[in-house]
PDB file of C-alpha atoms in Angstrom:
ATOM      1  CA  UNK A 288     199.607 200.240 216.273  1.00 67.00           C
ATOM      2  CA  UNK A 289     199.445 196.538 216.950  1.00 73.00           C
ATOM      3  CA  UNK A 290     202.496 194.566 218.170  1.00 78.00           C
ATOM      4  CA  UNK A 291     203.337 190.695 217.231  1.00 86.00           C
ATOM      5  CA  UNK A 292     203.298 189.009 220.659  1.00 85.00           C
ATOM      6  CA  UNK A 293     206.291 186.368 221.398  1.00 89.00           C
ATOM      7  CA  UNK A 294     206.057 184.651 224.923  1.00 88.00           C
ATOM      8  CA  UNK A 295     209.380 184.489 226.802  1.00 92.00           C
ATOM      9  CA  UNK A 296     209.691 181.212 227.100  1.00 94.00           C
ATOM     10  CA  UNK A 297     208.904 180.942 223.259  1.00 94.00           C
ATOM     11  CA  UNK A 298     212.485 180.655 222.106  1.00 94.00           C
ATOM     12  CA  UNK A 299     212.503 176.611 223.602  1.00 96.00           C
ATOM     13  CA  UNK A 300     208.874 175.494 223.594  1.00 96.00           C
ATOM     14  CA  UNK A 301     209.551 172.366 221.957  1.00 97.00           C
ATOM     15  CA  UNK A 302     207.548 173.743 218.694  1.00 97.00           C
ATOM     16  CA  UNK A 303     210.042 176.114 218.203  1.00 97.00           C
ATOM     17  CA  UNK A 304     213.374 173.762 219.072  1.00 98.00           C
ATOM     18  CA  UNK A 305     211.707 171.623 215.877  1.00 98.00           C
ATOM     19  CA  UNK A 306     210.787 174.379 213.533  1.00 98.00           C
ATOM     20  CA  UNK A 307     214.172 175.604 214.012  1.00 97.00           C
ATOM     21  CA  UNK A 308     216.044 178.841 213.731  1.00 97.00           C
ATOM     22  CA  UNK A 309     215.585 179.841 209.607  1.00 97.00           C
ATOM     23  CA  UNK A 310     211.650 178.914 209.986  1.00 98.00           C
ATOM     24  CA  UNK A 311     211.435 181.122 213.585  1.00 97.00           C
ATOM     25  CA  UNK A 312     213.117 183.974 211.377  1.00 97.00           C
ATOM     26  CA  UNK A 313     209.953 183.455 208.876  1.00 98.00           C
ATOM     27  CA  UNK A 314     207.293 182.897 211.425  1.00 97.00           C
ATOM     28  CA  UNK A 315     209.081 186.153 213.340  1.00 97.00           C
ATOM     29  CA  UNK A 316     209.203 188.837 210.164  1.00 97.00           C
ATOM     30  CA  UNK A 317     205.600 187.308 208.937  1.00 97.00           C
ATOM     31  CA  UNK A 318     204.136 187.797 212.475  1.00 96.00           C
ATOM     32  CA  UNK A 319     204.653 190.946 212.085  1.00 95.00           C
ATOM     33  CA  UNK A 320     203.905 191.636 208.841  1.00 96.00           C
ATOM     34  CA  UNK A 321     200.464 190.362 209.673  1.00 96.00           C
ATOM     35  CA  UNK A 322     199.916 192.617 213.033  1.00 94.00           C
ATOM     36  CA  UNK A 323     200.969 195.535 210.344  1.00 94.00           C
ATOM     37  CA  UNK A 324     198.455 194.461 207.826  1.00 95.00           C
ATOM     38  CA  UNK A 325     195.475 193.149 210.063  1.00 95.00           C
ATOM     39  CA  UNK A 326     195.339 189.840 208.411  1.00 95.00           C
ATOM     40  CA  UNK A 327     194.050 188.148 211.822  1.00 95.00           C
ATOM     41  CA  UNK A 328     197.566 185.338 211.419  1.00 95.00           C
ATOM     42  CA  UNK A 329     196.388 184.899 207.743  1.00 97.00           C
ATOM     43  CA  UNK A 330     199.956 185.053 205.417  1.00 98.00           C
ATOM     44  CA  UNK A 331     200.029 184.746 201.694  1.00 98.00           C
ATOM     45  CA  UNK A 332     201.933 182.728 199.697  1.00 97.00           C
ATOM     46  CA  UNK A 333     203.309 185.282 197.585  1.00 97.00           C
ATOM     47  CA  UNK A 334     204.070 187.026 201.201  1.00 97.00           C
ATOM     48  CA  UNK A 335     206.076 183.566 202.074  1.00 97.00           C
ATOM     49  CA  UNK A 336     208.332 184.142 199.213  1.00 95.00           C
ATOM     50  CA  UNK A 337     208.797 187.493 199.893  1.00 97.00           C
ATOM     51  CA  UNK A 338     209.630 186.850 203.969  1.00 98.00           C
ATOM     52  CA  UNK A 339     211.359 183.249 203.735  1.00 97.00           C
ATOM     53  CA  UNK A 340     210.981 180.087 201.597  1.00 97.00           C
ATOM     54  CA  UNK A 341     208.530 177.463 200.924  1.00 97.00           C
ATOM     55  CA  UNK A 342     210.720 174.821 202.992  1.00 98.00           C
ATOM     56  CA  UNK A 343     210.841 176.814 205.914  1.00 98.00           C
ATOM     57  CA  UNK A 344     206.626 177.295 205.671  1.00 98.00           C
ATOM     58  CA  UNK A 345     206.716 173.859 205.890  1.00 98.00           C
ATOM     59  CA  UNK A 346     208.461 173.423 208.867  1.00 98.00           C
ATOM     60  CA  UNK A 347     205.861 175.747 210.413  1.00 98.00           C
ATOM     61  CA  UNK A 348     203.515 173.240 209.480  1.00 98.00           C
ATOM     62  CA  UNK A 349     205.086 170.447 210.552  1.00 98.00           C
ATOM     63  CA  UNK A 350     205.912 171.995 213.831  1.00 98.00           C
ATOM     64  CA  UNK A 351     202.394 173.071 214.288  1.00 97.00           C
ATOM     65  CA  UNK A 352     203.106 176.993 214.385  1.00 97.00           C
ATOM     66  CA  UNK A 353     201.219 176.895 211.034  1.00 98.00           C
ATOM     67  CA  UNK A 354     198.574 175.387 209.440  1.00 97.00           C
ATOM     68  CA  UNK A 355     197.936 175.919 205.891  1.00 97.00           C
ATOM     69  CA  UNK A 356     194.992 178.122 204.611  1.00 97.00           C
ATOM     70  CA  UNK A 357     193.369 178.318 201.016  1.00 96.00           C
ATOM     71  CA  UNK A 358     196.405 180.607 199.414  1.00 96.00           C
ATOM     72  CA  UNK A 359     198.576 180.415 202.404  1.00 97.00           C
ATOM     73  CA  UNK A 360     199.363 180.074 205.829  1.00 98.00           C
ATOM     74  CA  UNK A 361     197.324 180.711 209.159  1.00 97.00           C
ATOM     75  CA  UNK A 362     199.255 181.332 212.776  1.00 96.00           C
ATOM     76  CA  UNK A 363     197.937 178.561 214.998  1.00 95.00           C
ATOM     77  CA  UNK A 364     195.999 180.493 217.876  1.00 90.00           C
ATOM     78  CA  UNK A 365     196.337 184.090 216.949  1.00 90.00           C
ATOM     79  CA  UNK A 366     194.197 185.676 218.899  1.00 84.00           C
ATOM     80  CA  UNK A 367     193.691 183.018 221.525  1.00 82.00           C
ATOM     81  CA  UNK A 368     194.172 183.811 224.529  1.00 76.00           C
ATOM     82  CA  UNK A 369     194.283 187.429 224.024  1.00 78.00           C
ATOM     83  CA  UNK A 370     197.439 186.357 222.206  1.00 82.00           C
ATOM     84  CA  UNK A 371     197.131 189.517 219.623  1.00 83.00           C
ATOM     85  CA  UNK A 372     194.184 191.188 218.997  1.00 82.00           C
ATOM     86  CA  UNK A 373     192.118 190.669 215.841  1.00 84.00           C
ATOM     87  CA  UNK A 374     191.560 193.247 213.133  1.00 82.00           C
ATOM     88  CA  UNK A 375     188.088 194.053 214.550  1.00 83.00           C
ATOM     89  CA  UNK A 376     189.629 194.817 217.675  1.00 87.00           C
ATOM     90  CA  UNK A 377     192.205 197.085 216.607  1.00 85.00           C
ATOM     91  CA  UNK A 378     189.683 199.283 214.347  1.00 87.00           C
ATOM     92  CA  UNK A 379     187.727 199.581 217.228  1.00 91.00           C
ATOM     93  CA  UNK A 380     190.835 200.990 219.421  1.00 89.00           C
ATOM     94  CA  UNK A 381     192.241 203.105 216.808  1.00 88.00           C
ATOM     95  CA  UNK A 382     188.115 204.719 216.559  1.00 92.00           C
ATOM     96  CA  UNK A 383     187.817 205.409 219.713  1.00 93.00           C
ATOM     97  CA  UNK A 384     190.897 206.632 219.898  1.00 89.00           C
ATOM     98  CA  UNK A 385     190.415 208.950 217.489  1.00 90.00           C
ATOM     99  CA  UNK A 386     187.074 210.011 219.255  1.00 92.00           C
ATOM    100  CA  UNK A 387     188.782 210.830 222.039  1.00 92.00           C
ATOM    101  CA  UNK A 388     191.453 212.916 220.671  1.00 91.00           C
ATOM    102  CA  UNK A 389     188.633 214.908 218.690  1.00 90.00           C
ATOM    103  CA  UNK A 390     186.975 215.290 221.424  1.00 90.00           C
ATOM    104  CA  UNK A 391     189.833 216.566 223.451  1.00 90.00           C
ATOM    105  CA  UNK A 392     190.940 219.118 220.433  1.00 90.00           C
ATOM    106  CA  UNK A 393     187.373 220.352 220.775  1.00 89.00           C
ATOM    107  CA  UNK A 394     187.120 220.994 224.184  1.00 89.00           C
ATOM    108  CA  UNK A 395     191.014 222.542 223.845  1.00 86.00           C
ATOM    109  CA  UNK A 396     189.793 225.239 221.195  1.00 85.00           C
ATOM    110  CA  UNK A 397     186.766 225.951 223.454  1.00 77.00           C
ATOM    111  CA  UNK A 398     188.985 226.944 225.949  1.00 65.00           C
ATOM    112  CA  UNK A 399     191.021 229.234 224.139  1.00 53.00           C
ATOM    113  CA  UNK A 400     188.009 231.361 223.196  1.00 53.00           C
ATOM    114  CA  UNK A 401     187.398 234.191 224.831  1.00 52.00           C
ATOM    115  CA  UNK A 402     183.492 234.475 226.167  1.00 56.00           C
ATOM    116  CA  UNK A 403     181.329 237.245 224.270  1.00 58.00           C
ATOM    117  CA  UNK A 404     180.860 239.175 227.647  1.00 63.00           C
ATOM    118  CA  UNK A 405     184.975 239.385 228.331  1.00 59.00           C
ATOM    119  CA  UNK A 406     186.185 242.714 228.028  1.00 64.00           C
ATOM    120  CA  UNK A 407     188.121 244.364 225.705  1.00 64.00           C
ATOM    121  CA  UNK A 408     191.637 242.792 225.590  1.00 65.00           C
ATOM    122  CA  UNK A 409     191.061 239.992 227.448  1.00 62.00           C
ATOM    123  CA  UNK A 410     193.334 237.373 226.584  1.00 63.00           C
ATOM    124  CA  UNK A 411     192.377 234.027 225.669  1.00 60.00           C
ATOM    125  CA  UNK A 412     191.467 231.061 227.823  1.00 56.00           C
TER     126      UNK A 412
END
């Protein structure tokens, strides 16, 4: 699972201070919405109705969080930096991860059998 990543000193970087509080509470709920959804910082704008309000989207813009994309919004920078990781990315985790969980279930159920030449009784692994 992806996480939306906020820097610590995000909350007064002087794009933030002019966006202002009901905008951060957009960019916030559709930051994560995207990390949920894989949209690489893309957001809708039937997604901006659903998270906040046009106005606010536009103070996004203005305070250069945002930029707007053909049928919405894109995060400025989203995976800059290693800022959050891009959809390709996280497939690519959540693959291998996978992989390596198979392989450790498969390697776990060869242990628990019991070799051919065992004697009688022999209890597993």
């Amino acid at each position: 699972m992806p996480w939306f990543n906020v820097d610590e000193g995000f909350a007064f970087h002087r794009k933030a201070v002019r966006a202002g509080n009901a905008a951060l509470g957009l960019w916030v709920r559709a930051g994560s919405w995207c990390a949920q959804q894989l949209t690489d910082g893309f957001v809708p704008t039937e997604m901006v109705e659903v998270l906040g309000t046009a106005s606010q989207a536009g103070r996004l813009v203005s305070a250069g969080l945002w930029s707007e994309a053909e049928d919405g919004y894109r995060f400025h920078e989203w995976t800059e930096s290693g800022r959050n990781p891009s959809r390709s990315e996280v497939l690519l985790r959540r693959k291998k991860e996978t992989e390596k969980k198979a392989r450790a279930r498969a390697a776990k159920s060869g242990q628990a059998q019991v070799n051919d030449d065992s004697p009688p009784g022999t209890p597993p692994g």
